[in-house]
Amino acid sequence: MKIISSVSEMQAFAEELRRSGKRIGLVPTMGYLHEGHLSLIRRAREVSDAVIVSIFVNPTQFAPNEDFERYPRDIERDTSLLHSEGVTILFTPSVEEMYPAGFSTYVVPESISSILEGKFRPAHFRGVATIVAKLFLIAHPHAAMFGQKDAQQSIIIKRMVRDLNFDTQIIVAPIMREKDGLAKSSRNIYLSPGERNDAAILFQSLNKAEEMIHKGEASAAVIIKEVEKIIHTKKTAVIDYVAVNDAESLAEIAEIQKGKSILVSLAARFGKTRLIDNIIVQQ
Ligand code: AMP
């Protein structure tokens, strides 16, 4: 596995891979890798000849009051994991390499970035879209893998690819979970043992939403109320939002119609740790 930290070297290597007819798969991450990331890497290996994994904790997607500084990092462990996964290139640029002095050009997704996560993290998707656009221009991948875990992010990236004519195929892979259903996340290590136990309620509440929809409950308000009630059985949980949206357009839904894919998504805080999760239900 080759480790590259310079943008120009990464660009040159990617173009070399393309010239030799190799299909490039990119997996953008912030590191502290877990099974969720590894599932994206395995998917990338299936659809490409050369897999590039980027590890970059992107400062522009964190608000000043968020956890950029304390975000977990373990590059040695990550490097050995990627090595055993047969990754071709690990791209780990520094903040200065990605955001040189005087950096002033951003990709700003509109409308769908101001709802759900965007409401609670106003500049978040500007940071995400900007870094992903930069990574696409640096690694020039044929395909890039994203997790359903960040449902709104995947939709925004797909929209950006369409709107700005990137020639990268976006593949969205399912959510990897712990045994009790908690979605794998680098941030789970922040949880105290009590909070960790309580956090399993999120997936249980989403399962209940799915069951209600399958049984014919059409009112989003009724479903949201029930999900909130279930989460509130855990004392450490503070809900940011529970929402029901069209899984493709993210349009808000009041009455669920047959034949639609429904995204039930939520964010909740356990102590200082903010977790997100979601489920897509085919009605
Ligand atoms: P992150 O390192 O948290 O920025 O995540 C990098 C990529 O991994 C994103 O596309 C995430 O959606 C994806 N990802 C994170 N957690 C999971 C998970 N539990 N299952 C599947 N994909 C995930």
mmCIF file of C-alpha atoms and ligand atoms in Angstrom:
data_model
loop_
_atom_site.group_PDB
_atom_site.id
_atom_site.type_symbol
_atom_site.label_atom_id
_atom_site.label_comp_id
_atom_site.label_asym_id
_atom_site.label_seq_id
_atom_site.Cartn_x
_atom_site.Cartn_y
_atom_site.Cartn_z
ATOM 1 C CA MET A 1 0.000 0.000 0.000
ATOM 2 C CA LYS A 2 1.321 3.402 -0.994
ATOM 3 C CA ILE A 3 0.861 6.285 1.459
ATOM 4 C CA ILE A 4 0.513 9.717 -0.112
ATOM 5 C CA SER A 5 0.099 13.046 1.659
ATOM 6 C CA SER A 6 0.718 15.498 -1.171
ATOM 7 C CA VAL A 7 -2.117 16.648 -3.442
ATOM 8 C CA SER A 8 0.074 16.865 -6.547
ATOM 9 C CA GLU A 9 1.508 13.379 -5.972
ATOM 10 C CA MET A 10 -1.988 11.946 -5.476
ATOM 11 C CA GLN A 11 -3.236 13.618 -8.650
ATOM 12 C CA ALA A 12 -0.278 12.331 -10.674
ATOM 13 C CA PHE A 13 -0.697 8.792 -9.310
ATOM 14 C CA ALA A 14 -4.438 8.759 -10.043
ATOM 15 C CA GLU A 15 -3.855 9.924 -13.614
ATOM 16 C CA GLU A 16 -1.198 7.219 -14.004
ATOM 17 C CA LEU A 17 -3.700 4.589 -12.816
ATOM 18 C CA ARG A 18 -6.260 5.899 -15.322
ATOM 19 C CA ARG A 19 -3.716 5.885 -18.166
ATOM 20 C CA SER A 20 -2.969 2.237 -17.443
ATOM 21 C CA GLY A 21 -6.691 1.438 -17.707
ATOM 22 C CA LYS A 22 -7.353 0.931 -13.998
ATOM 23 C CA ARG A 23 -10.760 1.711 -12.530
ATOM 24 C CA ILE A 24 -10.387 3.805 -9.372
ATOM 25 C CA GLY A 25 -12.667 3.463 -6.331
ATOM 26 C CA LEU A 26 -12.474 6.149 -3.635
ATOM 27 C CA VAL A 27 -13.586 5.817 -0.010
ATOM 28 C CA PRO A 28 -13.475 9.190 1.778
ATOM 29 C CA THR A 29 -13.208 8.881 5.578
ATOM 30 C CA MET A 30 -12.172 10.793 8.668
ATOM 31 C CA GLY A 31 -10.312 7.743 9.982
ATOM 32 C CA TYR A 32 -10.579 5.876 13.280
ATOM 33 C CA LEU A 33 -11.807 3.092 11.077
ATOM 34 C CA HIS A 34 -14.509 0.585 11.989
ATOM 35 C CA GLU A 35 -16.533 -2.118 10.207
ATOM 36 C CA GLY A 36 -18.691 0.526 8.516
ATOM 37 C CA HIS A 37 -15.646 1.974 6.752
ATOM 38 C CA LEU A 38 -14.324 -1.516 5.971
ATOM 39 C CA SER A 39 -17.630 -2.482 4.324
ATOM 40 C CA LEU A 40 -17.233 0.532 1.998
ATOM 41 C CA ILE A 41 -13.663 -0.495 1.205
ATOM 42 C CA ARG A 42 -14.751 -4.064 0.402
ATOM 43 C CA ARG A 43 -17.468 -2.698 -1.866
ATOM 44 C CA ALA A 44 -14.880 -0.476 -3.545
ATOM 45 C CA ARG A 45 -12.674 -3.487 -4.187
ATOM 46 C CA GLU A 46 -15.588 -5.258 -5.895
ATOM 47 C CA VAL A 47 -16.181 -2.413 -8.339
ATOM 48 C CA SER A 48 -12.649 -1.129 -8.979
ATOM 49 C CA ASP A 49 -9.071 -2.204 -9.714
ATOM 50 C CA ALA A 50 -7.400 0.345 -7.437
ATOM 51 C CA VAL A 51 -8.856 1.478 -4.110
ATOM 52 C CA ILE A 52 -7.943 4.872 -2.680
ATOM 53 C CA VAL A 53 -8.943 5.531 0.938
ATOM 54 C CA SER A 54 -8.618 9.078 2.197
ATOM 55 C CA ILE A 55 -8.250 9.849 5.886
ATOM 56 C CA PHE A 56 -8.770 13.513 6.619
ATOM 57 C CA VAL A 57 -10.530 15.058 9.586
ATOM 58 C CA ASN A 58 -12.011 17.952 7.688
ATOM 59 C CA PRO A 59 -12.070 21.134 9.810
ATOM 60 C CA THR A 60 -14.544 22.987 7.567
ATOM 61 C CA GLN A 61 -17.368 20.560 8.337
ATOM 62 C CA PHE A 62 -17.103 21.130 12.107
ATOM 63 C CA ALA A 63 -18.591 24.170 13.822
ATOM 64 C CA PRO A 64 -16.354 25.951 16.380
ATOM 65 C CA ASN A 65 -18.303 24.347 19.270
ATOM 66 C CA GLU A 66 -18.028 20.829 17.808
ATOM 67 C CA ASP A 67 -15.483 18.045 18.309
ATOM 68 C CA PHE A 68 -12.841 18.721 15.616
ATOM 69 C CA GLU A 69 -9.954 18.875 18.106
ATOM 70 C CA ARG A 70 -10.958 15.803 20.095
ATOM 71 C CA TYR A 71 -12.211 13.733 17.130
ATOM 72 C CA PRO A 72 -10.574 10.295 17.621
ATOM 73 C CA ARG A 73 -7.449 9.666 15.549
ATOM 74 C CA ASP A 74 -5.241 6.557 15.315
ATOM 75 C CA ILE A 75 -3.365 6.617 12.043
ATOM 76 C CA GLU A 76 -1.107 3.660 12.928
ATOM 77 C CA ARG A 77 -4.003 1.322 13.600
ATOM 78 C CA ASP A 78 -5.866 2.639 10.525
ATOM 79 C CA THR A 79 -2.802 2.125 8.311
ATOM 80 C CA SER A 80 -2.406 -1.503 9.343
ATOM 81 C CA LEU A 81 -6.144 -2.159 8.863
ATOM 82 C CA LEU A 82 -6.044 -0.658 5.361
ATOM 83 C CA HIS A 83 -2.942 -2.664 4.579
ATOM 84 C CA SER A 84 -4.722 -5.914 5.425
ATOM 85 C CA GLU A 85 -7.767 -4.858 3.370
ATOM 86 C CA GLY A 86 -5.630 -4.702 0.214
ATOM 87 C CA VAL A 87 -6.043 -0.958 -0.297
ATOM 88 C CA THR A 88 -3.882 0.505 -3.094
ATOM 89 C CA ILE A 89 -3.369 4.025 -1.737
ATOM 90 C CA LEU A 90 -3.914 5.714 1.605
ATOM 91 C CA PHE A 91 -4.252 9.458 1.014
ATOM 92 C CA THR A 92 -3.634 11.417 4.239
ATOM 93 C CA PRO A 93 -3.104 15.091 3.506
ATOM 94 C CA SER A 94 -2.494 17.683 6.227
ATOM 95 C CA VAL A 95 -4.957 20.517 6.854
ATOM 96 C CA GLU A 96 -2.444 22.966 5.295
ATOM 97 C CA GLU A 97 -2.192 20.791 2.181
ATOM 98 C CA MET A 98 -5.971 20.782 1.685
ATOM 99 C CA TYR A 99 -6.611 24.339 2.865
ATOM 100 C CA PRO A 100 -3.565 26.440 1.968
ATOM 101 C CA ALA A 101 -3.322 29.963 3.356
ATOM 102 C CA GLY A 102 -5.862 32.215 1.664
ATOM 103 C CA PHE A 103 -8.263 29.347 0.856
ATOM 104 C CA SER A 104 -11.562 30.989 -0.057
ATOM 105 C CA THR A 105 -13.561 28.856 -2.507
ATOM 106 C CA TYR A 106 -16.351 26.581 -1.278
ATOM 107 C CA VAL A 107 -19.028 24.336 -2.769
ATOM 108 C CA VAL A 108 -22.300 25.377 -1.146
ATOM 109 C CA PRO A 109 -25.229 22.968 -1.482
ATOM 110 C CA GLU A 110 -28.522 24.840 -1.204
ATOM 111 C CA SER A 111 -32.076 23.919 -0.093
ATOM 112 C CA ILE A 112 -31.619 20.278 0.998
ATOM 113 C CA SER A 113 -28.622 21.210 3.149
ATOM 114 C CA SER A 114 -30.596 23.470 5.475
ATOM 115 C CA ILE A 115 -33.009 20.800 6.772
ATOM 116 C CA LEU A 116 -32.432 17.837 9.146
ATOM 117 C CA GLU A 117 -28.689 17.763 9.985
ATOM 118 C CA GLY A 118 -28.202 21.112 8.268
ATOM 119 C CA LYS A 119 -30.598 22.793 10.668
ATOM 120 C CA PHE A 120 -28.455 21.756 13.623
ATOM 121 C CA ARG A 121 -25.090 22.044 11.836
ATOM 122 C CA PRO A 122 -25.496 25.063 9.511
ATOM 123 C CA ALA A 123 -22.087 25.081 7.740
ATOM 124 C CA HIS A 124 -21.624 21.306 7.875
ATOM 125 C CA PHE A 125 -22.664 20.385 4.334
ATOM 126 C CA ARG A 126 -20.701 23.277 2.828
ATOM 127 C CA GLY A 127 -17.615 21.693 4.419
ATOM 128 C CA VAL A 128 -18.615 18.196 3.282
ATOM 129 C CA ALA A 129 -19.394 19.189 -0.316
ATOM 130 C CA THR A 130 -16.180 21.213 -0.562
ATOM 131 C CA ILE A 131 -13.924 18.438 0.707
ATOM 132 C CA VAL A 132 -15.639 15.756 -1.400
ATOM 133 C CA ALA A 133 -15.365 17.943 -4.531
ATOM 134 C CA LYS A 134 -11.667 18.466 -3.802
ATOM 135 C CA LEU A 135 -11.123 14.727 -3.254
ATOM 136 C CA PHE A 136 -12.895 13.961 -6.551
ATOM 137 C CA LEU A 137 -10.603 16.409 -8.365
ATOM 138 C CA ILE A 138 -7.517 15.017 -6.624
ATOM 139 C CA ALA A 139 -8.201 11.263 -6.877
ATOM 140 C CA HIS A 140 -10.416 11.426 -9.983
ATOM 141 C CA PRO A 141 -12.303 8.245 -9.023
ATOM 142 C CA HIS A 142 -14.577 6.308 -11.363
ATOM 143 C CA ALA A 143 -16.679 5.445 -8.312
ATOM 144 C CA ALA A 144 -16.905 6.691 -4.715
ATOM 145 C CA MET A 145 -18.484 4.886 -1.760
ATOM 146 C CA PHE A 146 -20.589 6.541 0.916
ATOM 147 C CA GLY A 147 -22.532 5.075 3.836
ATOM 148 C CA GLN A 148 -26.309 5.146 4.228
ATOM 149 C CA LYS A 149 -25.481 6.066 7.855
ATOM 150 C CA ASP A 150 -25.093 9.671 6.618
ATOM 151 C CA ALA A 151 -28.257 9.586 4.506
ATOM 152 C CA GLN A 152 -28.527 13.328 3.859
ATOM 153 C CA GLN A 153 -24.828 13.515 2.997
ATOM 154 C CA SER A 154 -25.220 10.819 0.313
ATOM 155 C CA ILE A 155 -28.162 12.669 -1.234
ATOM 156 C CA ILE A 156 -26.283 15.990 -1.203
ATOM 157 C CA ILE A 157 -23.211 14.402 -2.803
ATOM 158 C CA LYS A 158 -25.328 12.771 -5.514
ATOM 159 C CA ARG A 159 -26.952 16.139 -6.188
ATOM 160 C CA MET A 160 -23.540 17.851 -6.319
ATOM 161 C CA VAL A 161 -22.223 15.254 -8.791
ATOM 162 C CA ARG A 162 -25.223 15.845 -11.016
ATOM 163 C CA ASP A 163 -25.242 19.632 -10.706
ATOM 164 C CA LEU A 164 -21.491 20.121 -11.242
ATOM 165 C CA ASN A 165 -21.040 17.303 -13.788
ATOM 166 C CA PHE A 166 -18.498 15.221 -11.893
ATOM 167 C CA ASP A 167 -17.781 11.974 -13.744
ATOM 168 C CA THR A 168 -17.843 9.851 -10.588
ATOM 169 C CA GLN A 169 -20.446 7.189 -9.833
ATOM 170 C CA ILE A 170 -21.797 7.405 -6.278
ATOM 171 C CA ILE A 171 -22.415 4.105 -4.517
ATOM 172 C CA VAL A 172 -24.273 4.092 -1.197
ATOM 173 C CA ALA A 173 -23.693 1.111 1.106
ATOM 174 C CA PRO A 174 -25.846 -0.156 4.015
ATOM 175 C CA ILE A 175 -25.353 0.777 7.679
ATOM 176 C CA MET A 176 -23.117 -1.542 9.708
ATOM 177 C CA ARG A 177 -24.320 -2.044 13.267
ATOM 178 C CA GLU A 178 -23.144 -3.386 16.619
ATOM 179 C CA LYS A 179 -24.832 -6.551 17.952
ATOM 180 C CA ASP A 180 -27.452 -4.502 19.820
ATOM 181 C CA GLY A 181 -28.214 -2.458 16.715
ATOM 182 C CA LEU A 182 -26.242 0.719 17.499
ATOM 183 C CA ALA A 183 -24.865 2.068 14.214
ATOM 184 C CA LYS A 184 -21.057 1.808 14.119
ATOM 185 C CA SER A 185 -19.472 5.218 14.464
ATOM 186 C CA SER A 186 -16.038 6.587 15.310
ATOM 187 C CA ARG A 187 -17.815 8.734 17.905
ATOM 188 C CA ASN A 188 -19.214 5.730 19.834
ATOM 189 C CA ILE A 189 -16.005 5.626 21.917
ATOM 190 C CA TYR A 190 -17.052 8.923 23.523
ATOM 191 C CA LEU A 191 -20.014 7.164 25.192
ATOM 192 C CA SER A 192 -19.833 6.183 28.870
ATOM 193 C CA PRO A 193 -20.913 2.555 29.543
ATOM 194 C CA GLY A 194 -24.383 3.755 30.629
ATOM 195 C CA GLU A 195 -24.810 6.017 27.600
ATOM 196 C CA ARG A 196 -23.560 3.211 25.348
ATOM 197 C CA ASN A 197 -26.287 0.892 26.674
ATOM 198 C CA ASP A 198 -28.955 3.562 26.318
ATOM 199 C CA ALA A 199 -27.883 4.414 22.747
ATOM 200 C CA ALA A 200 -29.189 1.061 21.490
ATOM 201 C CA ILE A 201 -32.655 2.581 21.878
ATOM 202 C CA LEU A 202 -32.141 4.521 18.631
ATOM 203 C CA PHE A 203 -32.243 1.448 16.417
ATOM 204 C CA GLN A 204 -35.107 -0.024 18.452
ATOM 205 C CA SER A 205 -37.104 3.153 17.891
ATOM 206 C CA LEU A 206 -36.389 3.060 14.139
ATOM 207 C CA ASN A 207 -37.501 -0.573 14.004
ATOM 208 C CA LYS A 208 -40.753 0.442 15.634
ATOM 209 C CA ALA A 209 -41.226 3.151 12.979
ATOM 210 C CA GLU A 210 -40.682 0.563 10.253
ATOM 211 C CA GLU A 211 -43.171 -1.806 11.864
ATOM 212 C CA MET A 212 -45.778 0.964 12.134
ATOM 213 C CA ILE A 213 -45.354 1.906 8.457
ATOM 214 C CA HIS A 214 -45.620 -1.728 7.395
ATOM 215 C CA LYS A 215 -48.805 -2.069 9.443
ATOM 216 C CA GLY A 216 -50.264 0.845 7.484
ATOM 217 C CA GLU A 217 -49.672 3.855 9.742
ATOM 218 C CA ALA A 218 -49.609 6.761 7.286
ATOM 219 C CA SER A 219 -49.265 9.752 9.581
ATOM 220 C CA ALA A 220 -45.667 10.971 9.924
ATOM 221 C CA ALA A 221 -46.627 12.898 13.080
ATOM 222 C CA VAL A 222 -47.909 9.725 14.774
ATOM 223 C CA ILE A 223 -44.749 7.819 13.841
ATOM 224 C CA ILE A 224 -42.442 10.643 14.998
ATOM 225 C CA LYS A 225 -44.293 10.887 18.326
ATOM 226 C CA GLU A 226 -43.935 7.148 18.943
ATOM 227 C CA VAL A 227 -40.207 7.159 18.050
ATOM 228 C CA GLU A 228 -39.654 10.103 20.406
ATOM 229 C CA LYS A 229 -41.577 8.342 23.180
ATOM 230 C CA ILE A 230 -39.400 5.235 22.839
ATOM 231 C CA ILE A 231 -36.132 7.238 22.868
ATOM 232 C CA HIS A 232 -37.299 9.195 25.906
ATOM 233 C CA THR A 233 -37.530 5.959 27.924
ATOM 234 C CA LYS A 234 -33.743 6.401 28.268
ATOM 235 C CA LYS A 235 -32.856 9.139 30.720
ATOM 236 C CA THR A 236 -29.504 10.038 29.097
ATOM 237 C CA ALA A 237 -31.107 10.710 25.680
ATOM 238 C CA VAL A 238 -31.793 14.230 24.379
ATOM 239 C CA ILE A 239 -33.436 14.313 20.938
ATOM 240 C CA ASP A 240 -32.354 16.865 18.320
ATOM 241 C CA TYR A 241 -34.890 15.667 15.748
ATOM 242 C CA VAL A 242 -36.875 12.720 14.455
ATOM 243 C CA ALA A 243 -38.064 13.169 10.871
ATOM 244 C CA VAL A 244 -39.916 11.401 8.072
ATOM 245 C CA ASN A 245 -38.837 12.324 4.527
ATOM 246 C CA ASP A 246 -38.925 11.017 0.995
ATOM 247 C CA ALA A 247 -35.780 8.848 0.780
ATOM 248 C CA GLU A 248 -34.812 10.190 -2.643
ATOM 249 C CA SER A 249 -35.741 13.874 -2.639
ATOM 250 C CA LEU A 250 -35.687 14.463 1.139
ATOM 251 C CA ALA A 251 -39.050 16.204 0.777
ATOM 252 C CA GLU A 252 -40.889 16.335 4.100
ATOM 253 C CA ILE A 253 -43.774 13.909 4.306
ATOM 254 C CA ALA A 254 -46.945 14.358 6.324
ATOM 255 C CA GLU A 255 -48.920 11.405 4.924
ATOM 256 C CA ILE A 256 -47.029 8.317 3.750
ATOM 257 C CA GLN A 257 -48.138 7.107 0.344
ATOM 258 C CA LYS A 258 -47.829 3.586 -1.025
ATOM 259 C CA GLY A 259 -44.930 2.856 -3.397
ATOM 260 C CA LYS A 260 -42.598 5.420 -1.871
ATOM 261 C CA SER A 261 -39.239 4.904 -0.164
ATOM 262 C CA ILE A 262 -39.429 6.571 3.229
ATOM 263 C CA LEU A 263 -36.431 7.803 5.211
ATOM 264 C CA VAL A 264 -36.957 7.892 8.963
ATOM 265 C CA SER A 265 -33.957 9.711 10.420
ATOM 266 C CA LEU A 266 -32.943 11.037 13.790
ATOM 267 C CA ALA A 267 -30.227 12.691 15.821
ATOM 268 C CA ALA A 268 -29.929 12.420 19.574
ATOM 269 C CA ARG A 269 -27.374 13.330 22.182
ATOM 270 C CA PHE A 270 -26.177 11.036 24.950
ATOM 271 C CA GLY A 271 -24.159 13.209 27.305
ATOM 272 C CA LYS A 272 -21.746 15.113 25.069
ATOM 273 C CA THR A 273 -22.016 12.622 22.208
ATOM 274 C CA ARG A 274 -24.293 13.358 19.282
ATOM 275 C CA LEU A 275 -25.400 10.298 17.297
ATOM 276 C CA ILE A 276 -27.350 10.005 14.061
ATOM 277 C CA ASP A 277 -29.169 7.009 12.615
ATOM 278 C CA ASN A 278 -31.826 6.214 10.041
ATOM 279 C CA ILE A 279 -33.805 3.527 8.313
ATOM 280 C CA ILE A 280 -35.280 3.376 4.816
ATOM 281 C CA VAL A 281 -38.696 1.791 4.637
ATOM 282 C CA GLN A 282 -40.295 0.682 1.370
ATOM 283 C CA GLN A 283 -43.997 1.242 1.639
HETATM 284 P P1 AMP B 1 -16.655 9.184 8.537
HETATM 285 O O1 AMP B 1 -15.270 8.656 8.731
HETATM 286 O O2 AMP B 1 -17.496 9.107 9.769
HETATM 287 O O3 AMP B 1 -16.694 10.513 7.846
HETATM 288 O O4 AMP B 1 -17.370 8.180 7.532
HETATM 289 C C1 AMP B 1 -16.814 7.877 6.279
HETATM 290 C C2 AMP B 1 -17.823 7.121 5.469
HETATM 291 O O5 AMP B 1 -18.187 5.925 6.160
HETATM 292 C C3 AMP B 1 -19.113 7.915 5.232
HETATM 293 O O6 AMP B 1 -19.552 7.708 3.891
HETATM 294 C C4 AMP B 1 -20.059 7.297 6.225
HETATM 295 O O7 AMP B 1 -21.420 7.374 5.822
HETATM 296 C C5 AMP B 1 -19.598 5.850 6.233
HETATM 297 N N1 AMP B 1 -20.006 5.193 7.466
HETATM 298 C C6 AMP B 1 -19.855 5.656 8.736
HETATM 299 N N2 AMP B 1 -20.418 4.810 9.616
HETATM 300 C C7 AMP B 1 -20.949 3.799 8.897
HETATM 301 C C8 AMP B 1 -21.668 2.615 9.233
HETATM 302 N N3 AMP B 1 -21.962 2.303 10.495
HETATM 303 N N4 AMP B 1 -22.052 1.793 8.222
HETATM 304 C C9 AMP B 1 -21.758 2.103 6.928
HETATM 305 N N5 AMP B 1 -21.088 3.200 6.539
HETATM 306 C C10 AMP B 1 -20.678 4.036 7.516
#
